[in-house]
Amino acid sequence: MNINATLIGESITFFIFVWFCMKYVWPPIMNSLNERKKLIADGLAAGDRGRHELELASKSASQHLLEAKQKSGEIMAAADKRAAQIIDEAKQTAKVEADRIFASAQANVAQEVARARETLRSHVAELAVAGAEKILRREINSKTHADLLTAIQNEL
Amino acid sequence: MATEVLTSSEYIRHHLQNLTYGHLPDGSWGVAHSAAQAKAMGFWAINLDTIGVSIVLGLLFLLMFRGAAKSLHTGVPTGFQNFAEWAVEFIDDSVRGSFSGRSPLVAPLALTVFVWIFLMNLMDLLPVDWIPHLAMAMGIPFFKVVPSADPNATFGMAIGVFLLVLFYSVKMKGPGGFASELAFHPFGKLGLPANIFFEGINLIAKPVSLALRLFGNMYAGEMIFILIALMFGGGIGMAVFGGALQWVWAVFHILIITLQAFIFMTLTIVYLDMAHQTDH
């Protein structure tokens, strides 16, 4: 329990230890603590940012969805309109075509009729001539009445 | 006390004697074999046990923390790194709480003081007979294992703190500022002698109280352990009672050693804070 030179030795030891601690122990530990603190803070900030971005993304997604719905509605309406239009046009064309076909058929028929009449006319004339010939063969000379026959033929 | 029969007072005195190396009366240098011899060595002697144990413990602290500092990474800390970081953070908080200035020295100083003193005090929890008996078996006459129960150690550290206080007082306030703080407070210019007297006491009281508080607590604690250990020789009933008492006192002492280390550290921070304060 005597005070002796241990005192001095202890003081020197004290300073050496404190110096060592100050130089080699404290700064690296403190640095790593601060680094980790920063890392955690960054992580939390990134998490916040991520959440925020998610929110924005979902908002914009619903916005897009809404727009898409609206656009699809518009497209459908336009398509309906177009379909009706096409049908109308088709009807119109069909009608025109039908009229045309009808007209040409009528023309054809008229032509046929005319031709048939022509044929018939010539046949009737021939028949008439043949009949008349048969009747007149006995009593009338066809040559003498030829001008008469021609007049009748022209009348038909 | 392995072979010879000792009285209680001899037993106590033996346990409280440091292993002192110095100038023996016959003119040679060596280890004192009795308290009287140790006393006769005067100032230029050294307590091998105190200085040895404190250096070993200090190195233990520094190497462990240095090891933790070297293997540091910013990932999830494990094992001792976790503990070291916790300790550093705890000290850092304490320093931030009590120390208003900025200094690269104070926080590591506080860490060193706290852990070192804690380890020294921790030696008090070793059963009081183990180390002296071991030393006796090895032919060493005395071995006091608790450095902080030796006033040399506590005063040594307190003087270290005191020198730092003086250094920072002069550095922060300037020699003139420090001198005027001593001379012109609290009574102004007219009360100069009284000022010097009071401020001088105020200044000296810091290291003295620092050292004596730690020493007193550890010395008393060790003394109680020794007294309890004396009961082991008083029959089976006394021995069992003594064992129970020792356990209780050891549990209580865990609190005391931590508290004393913490108080020493906090006061060190506070004193250095006062040294840094430029306005009185």
Short mmCIF file of C-alpha atoms in Angstrom, two decimals:
data_model
loop_
_atom_site.label_atom_id
_atom_site.label_comp_id
_atom_site.label_asym_id
_atom_site.label_seq_id
_atom_site.Cartn_x
_atom_site.Cartn_y
_atom_site.Cartn_z
CA MET A 1 0.00 0.00 0.00
CA ASN A 2 2.95 2.31 -0.38
CA ILE A 3 2.96 5.01 -2.98
CA ASN A 4 5.94 4.30 -5.16
CA ALA A 5 7.13 4.39 -8.76
CA THR A 6 4.23 2.17 -9.79
CA LEU A 7 2.39 5.48 -9.96
CA ILE A 8 4.62 6.70 -12.77
CA GLY A 9 4.55 3.38 -14.55
CA GLU A 10 0.79 3.31 -14.37
CA SER A 11 0.54 6.86 -15.76
CA ILE A 12 2.82 6.00 -18.65
CA THR A 13 0.85 2.82 -19.35
CA PHE A 14 -2.33 4.85 -19.22
CA PHE A 15 -1.10 7.28 -21.85
CA ILE A 16 0.19 4.52 -24.11
CA PHE A 17 -3.10 2.65 -23.93
CA VAL A 18 -5.15 5.76 -24.54
CA TRP A 19 -2.95 6.69 -27.46
CA PHE A 20 -3.23 3.22 -28.97
CA CYS A 21 -6.98 3.21 -28.52
CA MET A 22 -7.26 6.65 -30.08
CA LYS A 23 -5.07 5.67 -33.01
CA TYR A 24 -6.02 2.10 -33.85
CA VAL A 25 -9.19 1.07 -32.10
CA TRP A 26 -11.67 3.90 -31.98
CA PRO A 27 -11.56 5.29 -35.54
CA PRO A 28 -12.11 2.01 -37.44
CA ILE A 29 -14.95 0.93 -35.18
CA MET A 30 -16.55 4.37 -35.36
CA ASN A 31 -16.13 4.44 -39.13
CA SER A 32 -17.76 1.10 -39.56
CA LEU A 33 -20.60 2.15 -37.28
CA ASN A 34 -21.16 5.29 -39.29
CA GLU A 35 -20.92 3.36 -42.52
CA ARG A 36 -23.47 0.86 -41.35
CA LYS A 37 -25.69 3.69 -40.17
CA LYS A 38 -25.46 5.24 -43.61
CA LEU A 39 -26.12 1.89 -45.25
CA ILE A 40 -29.24 1.36 -43.19
CA ALA A 41 -30.42 4.89 -43.82
CA ASP A 42 -29.84 4.42 -47.53
CA GLY A 43 -31.70 1.12 -47.44
CA LEU A 44 -34.65 2.70 -45.70
CA ALA A 45 -34.63 5.61 -48.13
CA ALA A 46 -34.51 3.19 -51.04
CA GLY A 47 -37.42 1.28 -49.54
CA ASP A 48 -39.42 4.49 -49.22
CA ARG A 49 -38.54 5.44 -52.74
CA GLY A 50 -39.55 2.00 -53.97
CA ARG A 51 -42.88 2.24 -52.21
CA HIS A 52 -43.46 5.68 -53.63
CA GLU A 53 -42.60 4.48 -57.12
CA LEU A 54 -44.91 1.53 -56.71
CA GLU A 55 -47.69 3.91 -55.76
CA LEU A 56 -46.99 6.07 -58.78
CA ALA A 57 -46.80 3.03 -61.01
CA SER A 58 -50.09 1.63 -59.81
CA LYS A 59 -51.68 5.03 -60.23
CA SER A 60 -50.39 5.34 -63.77
CA ALA A 61 -51.40 1.76 -64.47
CA SER A 62 -54.97 2.42 -63.47
CA GLN A 63 -54.83 5.60 -65.51
CA HIS A 64 -53.66 3.61 -68.50
CA LEU A 65 -56.32 1.03 -67.93
CA LEU A 66 -58.97 3.73 -67.88
CA GLU A 67 -57.61 5.24 -71.06
CA ALA A 68 -57.48 1.85 -72.72
CA LYS A 69 -61.09 1.18 -71.78
CA GLN A 70 -62.15 4.50 -73.13
CA LYS A 71 -60.20 3.97 -76.30
CA SER A 72 -61.57 0.48 -76.80
CA GLY A 73 -65.08 1.87 -76.36
CA GLU A 74 -64.36 4.47 -78.98
CA ILE A 75 -62.92 1.87 -81.30
CA MET A 76 -65.94 -0.36 -80.85
CA ALA A 77 -68.31 2.51 -81.54
CA ALA A 78 -66.35 3.42 -84.64
CA ALA A 79 -66.36 -0.19 -85.75
CA ASP A 80 -70.12 -0.42 -85.26
CA LYS A 81 -70.61 2.72 -87.26
CA ARG A 82 -68.32 1.48 -89.95
CA ALA A 83 -70.10 -1.87 -90.06
CA ALA A 84 -73.46 -0.18 -90.44
CA GLN A 85 -71.99 2.00 -93.12
CA ILE A 86 -70.56 -0.98 -94.94
CA ILE A 87 -73.87 -2.78 -94.73
CA ASP A 88 -75.65 0.28 -96.08
CA GLU A 89 -73.19 0.56 -98.88
CA ALA A 90 -73.52 -3.12 -99.64
CA LYS A 91 -77.28 -2.78 -99.71
CA GLN A 92 -76.99 0.17 -102.01
CA THR A 93 -74.61 -1.65 -104.32
CA ALA A 94 -76.72 -4.75 -104.22
CA LYS A 95 -79.79 -2.76 -105.12
CA VAL A 96 -78.01 -1.03 -107.97
CA GLU A 97 -76.65 -4.35 -109.13
CA ALA A 98 -80.05 -5.95 -108.88
CA ASP A 99 -81.61 -3.10 -110.84
CA ARG A 100 -78.90 -3.40 -113.42
CA ILE A 101 -79.33 -7.14 -113.67
CA PHE A 102 -83.07 -6.72 -113.81
CA ALA A 103 -82.80 -4.10 -116.56
CA SER A 104 -80.42 -6.19 -118.59
CA ALA A 105 -82.67 -9.23 -118.12
CA GLN A 106 -85.60 -7.17 -119.25
CA ALA A 107 -83.64 -6.01 -122.25
CA ASN A 108 -82.66 -9.56 -122.99
CA VAL A 109 -86.22 -10.67 -122.69
CA ALA A 110 -87.37 -7.86 -124.94
CA GLN A 111 -84.73 -8.80 -127.45
CA GLU A 112 -85.71 -12.44 -127.25
CA VAL A 113 -89.32 -11.49 -127.70
CA ALA A 114 -88.42 -9.37 -130.67
CA ARG A 115 -86.34 -12.12 -132.14
CA ALA A 116 -89.06 -14.68 -131.49
CA ARG A 117 -91.58 -12.37 -133.04
CA GLU A 118 -89.28 -11.92 -135.99
CA THR A 119 -88.93 -15.67 -136.36
CA LEU A 120 -92.58 -16.17 -135.73
CA ARG A 121 -93.38 -13.52 -138.26
CA SER A 122 -91.32 -15.20 -140.90
CA HIS A 123 -92.79 -18.57 -139.96
CA VAL A 124 -96.32 -17.25 -139.95
CA ALA A 125 -95.70 -15.79 -143.35
CA GLU A 126 -94.30 -19.08 -144.54
CA LEU A 127 -97.19 -20.97 -142.99
CA ALA A 128 -99.64 -18.60 -144.48
CA VAL A 129 -97.92 -18.93 -147.78
CA ALA A 130 -97.76 -22.70 -147.39
CA GLY A 131 -101.45 -22.78 -146.42
CA ALA A 132 -102.40 -20.43 -149.15
CA GLU A 133 -100.20 -22.37 -151.49
CA LYS A 134 -102.03 -25.57 -150.58
CA ILE A 135 -105.40 -23.87 -151.01
CA LEU A 136 -104.48 -22.01 -154.08
CA ARG A 137 -102.49 -24.78 -155.64
CA ARG A 138 -105.59 -26.14 -156.91
CA GLU A 139 -107.15 -23.06 -158.19
CA ILE A 140 -104.78 -20.26 -158.22
CA ASN A 141 -101.50 -19.90 -159.88
CA SER A 142 -99.05 -18.72 -157.33
CA LYS A 143 -97.16 -16.81 -159.84
CA THR A 144 -100.00 -14.66 -160.79
CA HIS A 145 -100.78 -13.76 -157.22
CA ALA A 146 -97.23 -13.28 -156.12
CA ASP A 147 -97.45 -9.52 -155.97
CA LEU A 148 -100.51 -9.82 -153.75
CA LEU A 149 -98.76 -12.22 -151.43
CA THR A 150 -95.80 -9.97 -151.11
CA ALA A 151 -98.09 -7.08 -150.18
CA ILE A 152 -99.61 -9.19 -147.39
CA GLN A 153 -96.21 -10.29 -146.22
CA ASN A 154 -95.10 -6.68 -145.90
CA GLU A 155 -98.17 -5.78 -143.96
CA LEU A 156 -97.42 -8.26 -141.19
CA MET B 1 -0.37 -19.60 4.32
CA ALA B 2 0.17 -22.97 2.76
CA THR B 3 2.34 -24.45 5.45
CA GLU B 4 2.75 -21.99 8.30
CA VAL B 5 -0.19 -21.18 10.53
CA LEU B 6 -1.29 -17.56 10.17
CA THR B 7 -3.33 -15.38 12.41
CA SER B 8 -6.25 -13.51 10.92
CA SER B 9 -4.43 -10.20 10.87
CA GLU B 10 -1.42 -11.78 9.19
CA TYR B 11 -3.69 -13.36 6.63
CA ILE B 12 -5.31 -10.02 5.89
CA ARG B 13 -2.03 -8.21 5.75
CA HIS B 14 -0.65 -10.83 3.43
CA HIS B 15 -3.55 -10.42 1.07
CA LEU B 16 -3.19 -6.68 1.03
CA GLN B 17 0.53 -6.62 0.34
CA ASN B 18 1.72 -5.91 -3.16
CA LEU B 19 4.57 -7.73 -4.79
CA THR B 20 7.14 -4.95 -4.61
CA TYR B 21 10.38 -4.84 -6.52
CA GLY B 22 12.99 -2.38 -5.37
CA HIS B 23 16.18 -1.66 -3.51
CA LEU B 24 16.58 -4.14 -0.62
CA PRO B 25 18.21 -3.08 2.68
CA ASP B 26 21.28 -5.24 1.99
CA GLY B 27 22.02 -3.15 -1.08
CA SER B 28 20.84 -5.51 -3.78
CA TRP B 29 17.72 -5.17 -6.00
CA GLY B 30 14.98 -7.67 -5.52
CA VAL B 31 11.47 -8.51 -4.40
CA ALA B 32 10.43 -7.51 -0.90
CA HIS B 33 9.54 -10.49 1.28
CA SER B 34 7.71 -8.57 3.94
CA ALA B 35 5.61 -5.46 4.29
CA ALA B 36 8.36 -3.76 6.26
CA GLN B 37 10.87 -4.47 3.54
CA ALA B 38 8.50 -3.10 0.93
CA LYS B 39 7.99 0.05 2.98
CA ALA B 40 11.70 0.51 3.40
CA MET B 41 12.18 0.56 -0.35
CA GLY B 42 10.75 4.06 -0.49
CA PHE B 43 9.43 5.65 -3.63
CA TRP B 44 11.73 4.02 -6.15
CA ALA B 45 10.15 0.64 -6.07
CA ILE B 46 7.54 -0.88 -8.28
CA ASN B 47 4.55 -3.09 -7.57
CA LEU B 48 5.07 -5.88 -10.06
CA ASP B 49 1.61 -7.37 -9.53
CA THR B 50 -0.25 -4.10 -10.00
CA ILE B 51 1.62 -3.00 -13.06
CA GLY B 52 1.77 -6.50 -14.53
CA VAL B 53 -1.91 -7.27 -14.16
CA SER B 54 -2.95 -3.83 -15.36
CA ILE B 55 -0.73 -4.07 -18.43
CA VAL B 56 -1.97 -7.56 -19.23
CA LEU B 57 -5.58 -6.44 -18.86
CA GLY B 58 -4.97 -3.29 -20.88
CA LEU B 59 -3.36 -5.31 -23.64
CA LEU B 60 -6.22 -7.78 -23.48
CA PHE B 61 -8.67 -4.93 -23.98
CA LEU B 62 -6.68 -3.31 -26.78
CA LEU B 63 -5.99 -6.55 -28.63
CA MET B 64 -9.57 -7.71 -28.45
CA PHE B 65 -10.95 -4.41 -29.63
CA ARG B 66 -8.21 -4.06 -32.21
CA GLY B 67 -9.10 -7.53 -33.47
CA ALA B 68 -12.74 -6.51 -33.68
CA ALA B 69 -11.77 -3.28 -35.43
CA LYS B 70 -9.67 -5.15 -37.98
CA SER B 71 -12.32 -7.68 -38.88
CA LEU B 72 -14.98 -5.02 -39.17
CA HIS B 73 -17.42 -5.13 -42.02
CA THR B 74 -20.62 -3.24 -42.54
CA GLY B 75 -22.80 -6.32 -42.75
CA VAL B 76 -24.64 -7.88 -39.85
CA PRO B 77 -22.18 -7.91 -36.93
CA THR B 78 -21.59 -11.12 -35.03
CA GLY B 79 -19.94 -12.24 -31.83
CA PHE B 80 -17.33 -10.01 -30.32
CA GLN B 81 -17.68 -7.42 -33.05
CA ASN B 82 -21.22 -6.94 -31.87
CA PHE B 83 -20.09 -6.41 -28.32
CA ALA B 84 -17.28 -4.05 -29.31
CA GLU B 85 -19.66 -1.99 -31.40
CA TRP B 86 -22.16 -1.90 -28.61
CA ALA B 87 -19.47 -0.73 -26.18
CA VAL B 88 -18.21 1.91 -28.58
CA GLU B 89 -21.71 3.17 -29.22
CA PHE B 90 -22.46 3.27 -25.51
CA ILE B 91 -19.29 5.27 -24.80
CA ASP B 92 -19.96 7.52 -27.76
CA ASP B 93 -23.42 8.27 -26.40
CA SER B 94 -22.03 9.00 -22.95
CA VAL B 95 -19.42 11.33 -24.41
CA ARG B 96 -21.99 13.12 -26.53
CA GLY B 97 -24.13 13.55 -23.46
CA SER B 98 -21.45 15.05 -21.22
CA PHE B 99 -18.87 16.55 -23.51
CA SER B 100 -19.92 19.64 -25.41
CA GLY B 101 -16.80 20.26 -27.46
CA ARG B 102 -15.26 18.27 -30.25
CA SER B 103 -12.12 16.29 -29.56
CA PRO B 104 -10.68 13.17 -31.13
CA LEU B 105 -9.21 12.20 -27.78
CA VAL B 106 -12.09 12.18 -25.34
CA ALA B 107 -14.15 9.28 -26.67
CA PRO B 108 -11.27 6.80 -27.04
CA LEU B 109 -9.98 7.97 -23.68
CA ALA B 110 -13.34 7.24 -22.14
CA LEU B 111 -13.50 3.82 -23.78
CA THR B 112 -10.02 2.93 -22.57
CA VAL B 113 -10.72 4.15 -19.05
CA PHE B 114 -14.03 2.36 -18.82
CA VAL B 115 -12.98 -1.04 -20.14
CA TRP B 116 -9.59 -1.01 -18.49
CA ILE B 117 -10.94 -0.13 -15.07
CA PHE B 118 -13.78 -2.58 -15.52
CA LEU B 119 -11.34 -5.39 -16.25
CA MET B 120 -9.13 -4.40 -13.30
CA ASN B 121 -12.15 -4.34 -11.01
CA LEU B 122 -13.30 -7.64 -12.43
CA MET B 123 -10.20 -9.25 -10.92
CA ASP B 124 -11.89 -8.61 -7.59
CA LEU B 125 -14.40 -11.34 -8.39
CA LEU B 126 -11.71 -14.00 -8.51
CA PRO B 127 -11.82 -15.86 -5.22
CA VAL B 128 -9.36 -14.04 -2.99
CA ASP B 129 -7.19 -17.05 -2.19
CA TRP B 130 -6.64 -18.43 -5.67
CA ILE B 131 -4.02 -16.07 -7.00
CA PRO B 132 -1.98 -15.61 -3.77
CA HIS B 133 -1.91 -19.38 -3.28
CA LEU B 134 -0.88 -19.93 -6.87
CA ALA B 135 1.83 -17.30 -6.44
CA MET B 136 3.01 -18.93 -3.20
CA ALA B 137 3.20 -22.26 -4.97
CA MET B 138 5.39 -20.60 -7.58
CA GLY B 139 7.59 -19.06 -4.91
CA ILE B 140 6.24 -15.54 -5.17
CA PRO B 141 5.67 -14.14 -1.67
CA PHE B 142 2.78 -11.78 -2.46
CA PHE B 143 0.37 -11.23 -5.26
CA LYS B 144 -2.44 -8.72 -5.10
CA VAL B 145 -4.46 -9.31 -8.20
CA VAL B 146 -6.74 -6.26 -8.18
CA PRO B 147 -4.77 -3.33 -9.59
CA SER B 148 -7.52 -0.85 -8.80
CA ALA B 149 -7.27 -1.74 -5.11
CA ASP B 150 -3.71 -0.38 -5.22
CA PRO B 151 -3.67 3.42 -4.87
CA ASN B 152 -0.69 3.54 -7.20
CA ALA B 153 -2.85 2.38 -10.08
CA THR B 154 -5.81 4.62 -9.37
CA PHE B 155 -3.63 7.65 -8.69
CA GLY B 156 -1.57 6.83 -11.76
CA MET B 157 -4.65 6.98 -13.94
CA ALA B 158 -6.03 10.01 -12.12
CA ILE B 159 -2.73 11.81 -12.67
CA GLY B 160 -2.95 10.91 -16.33
CA VAL B 161 -6.42 12.44 -16.48
CA PHE B 162 -5.22 15.44 -14.47
CA LEU B 163 -2.36 16.08 -16.89
CA LEU B 164 -4.84 15.94 -19.77
CA VAL B 165 -7.09 18.40 -17.94
CA LEU B 166 -4.15 20.78 -17.44
CA PHE B 167 -3.04 20.33 -21.05
CA TYR B 168 -6.46 21.07 -22.49
CA SER B 169 -7.10 23.92 -20.04
CA VAL B 170 -3.95 25.63 -21.23
CA LYS B 171 -4.56 24.71 -24.84
CA MET B 172 -8.16 25.89 -25.01
CA LYS B 173 -7.97 28.93 -22.70
CA GLY B 174 -4.37 29.90 -23.21
CA PRO B 175 -1.89 30.11 -20.33
CA GLY B 176 -3.22 33.55 -19.41
CA GLY B 177 -6.82 32.50 -19.55
CA PHE B 178 -6.18 29.47 -17.40
CA ALA B 179 -4.20 31.53 -14.91
CA SER B 180 -6.87 34.20 -14.71
CA GLU B 181 -9.49 31.52 -14.19
CA LEU B 182 -7.47 30.34 -11.20
CA ALA B 183 -6.74 33.82 -9.91
CA PHE B 184 -9.87 35.90 -10.50
CA HIS B 185 -12.68 33.51 -9.66
CA PRO B 186 -14.90 33.37 -7.75
CA PHE B 187 -14.22 36.61 -5.83
CA GLY B 188 -12.79 38.93 -8.47
CA LYS B 189 -9.47 40.74 -8.41
CA LEU B 190 -9.59 41.77 -4.76
CA GLY B 191 -9.87 38.24 -3.44
CA LEU B 192 -6.84 36.95 -5.27
CA PRO B 193 -5.28 34.78 -2.55
CA ALA B 194 -8.63 33.28 -1.63
CA ASN B 195 -9.35 32.67 -5.29
CA ILE B 196 -6.11 30.81 -5.80
CA PHE B 197 -6.75 28.84 -2.66
CA PHE B 198 -10.25 27.79 -3.61
CA GLU B 199 -9.58 27.18 -7.28
CA GLY B 200 -6.44 25.30 -6.38
CA ILE B 201 -8.39 23.00 -4.10
CA ASN B 202 -11.03 22.70 -6.79
CA LEU B 203 -8.38 21.67 -9.30
CA ILE B 204 -6.50 19.28 -7.03
CA ALA B 205 -9.71 17.72 -5.75
CA LYS B 206 -10.46 16.37 -9.22
CA PRO B 207 -7.69 13.77 -9.52
CA VAL B 208 -7.69 13.05 -5.80
CA SER B 209 -11.40 12.32 -5.67
CA LEU B 210 -11.18 10.36 -8.89
CA ALA B 211 -8.40 8.15 -7.56
CA LEU B 212 -9.63 7.79 -4.00
CA ARG B 213 -13.19 6.95 -4.95
CA LEU B 214 -12.12 4.04 -7.13
CA PHE B 215 -9.43 2.91 -4.73
CA GLY B 216 -11.71 3.13 -1.71
CA ASN B 217 -14.47 1.14 -3.31
CA MET B 218 -12.22 -1.58 -4.60
CA TYR B 219 -10.16 -1.76 -1.44
CA ALA B 220 -13.25 -2.02 0.72
CA GLY B 221 -14.75 -4.60 -1.57
CA GLU B 222 -11.64 -6.70 -1.49
CA MET B 223 -11.43 -6.31 2.27
CA ILE B 224 -14.93 -7.69 2.65
CA PHE B 225 -14.05 -10.64 0.42
CA ILE B 226 -11.03 -11.28 2.61
CA LEU B 227 -13.09 -11.06 5.79
CA ILE B 228 -15.65 -13.45 4.34
CA ALA B 229 -12.82 -15.75 3.32
CA LEU B 230 -11.69 -15.78 6.96
CA MET B 231 -14.98 -17.44 7.86
CA PHE B 232 -14.04 -20.52 5.87
CA GLY B 233 -11.67 -21.45 8.67
CA GLY B 234 -14.36 -21.32 11.38
CA GLY B 235 -16.05 -24.72 11.13
CA ILE B 236 -18.55 -26.14 8.65
CA GLY B 237 -21.47 -23.89 9.64
CA MET B 238 -19.41 -20.73 9.29
CA ALA B 239 -17.96 -21.97 6.01
CA VAL B 240 -21.39 -22.53 4.45
CA PHE B 241 -22.60 -19.17 5.73
CA GLY B 242 -19.41 -17.58 4.41
CA GLY B 243 -19.94 -19.22 1.03
CA ALA B 244 -23.45 -17.81 0.83
CA LEU B 245 -22.22 -14.39 1.92
CA GLN B 246 -19.46 -14.45 -0.63
CA TRP B 247 -21.91 -15.25 -3.38
CA VAL B 248 -24.21 -12.42 -2.33
CA TRP B 249 -21.34 -9.96 -2.06
CA ALA B 250 -19.95 -11.07 -5.43
CA VAL B 251 -23.30 -10.47 -7.11
CA PHE B 252 -23.52 -7.08 -5.50
CA HIS B 253 -19.94 -6.39 -6.46
CA ILE B 254 -20.67 -6.96 -10.14
CA LEU B 255 -22.81 -3.84 -9.87
CA ILE B 256 -20.14 -1.93 -7.96
CA ILE B 257 -17.28 -2.65 -10.33
CA THR B 258 -19.31 -1.62 -13.35
CA LEU B 259 -20.60 1.45 -11.58
CA GLN B 260 -17.13 2.50 -10.43
CA ALA B 261 -15.72 2.10 -13.92
CA PHE B 262 -18.62 4.10 -15.28
CA ILE B 263 -18.22 6.85 -12.68
CA PHE B 264 -14.51 7.13 -13.34
CA MET B 265 -15.21 7.40 -17.06
CA THR B 266 -18.02 9.92 -16.69
CA LEU B 267 -16.02 12.13 -14.35
CA THR B 268 -13.08 11.98 -16.75
CA ILE B 269 -15.34 13.19 -19.54
CA VAL B 270 -16.84 15.89 -17.34
CA TYR B 271 -13.45 17.16 -16.16
CA LEU B 272 -12.19 17.32 -19.73
CA ASP B 273 -15.38 19.09 -20.73
CA MET B 274 -14.73 21.68 -18.02
CA ALA B 275 -11.18 22.03 -19.30
CA HIS B 276 -12.54 22.71 -22.78
CA GLN B 277 -15.04 25.31 -21.65
CA THR B 278 -13.69 28.75 -22.38
CA ASP B 279 -16.26 30.76 -20.44
CA HIS B 280 -16.24 30.12 -16.77
#
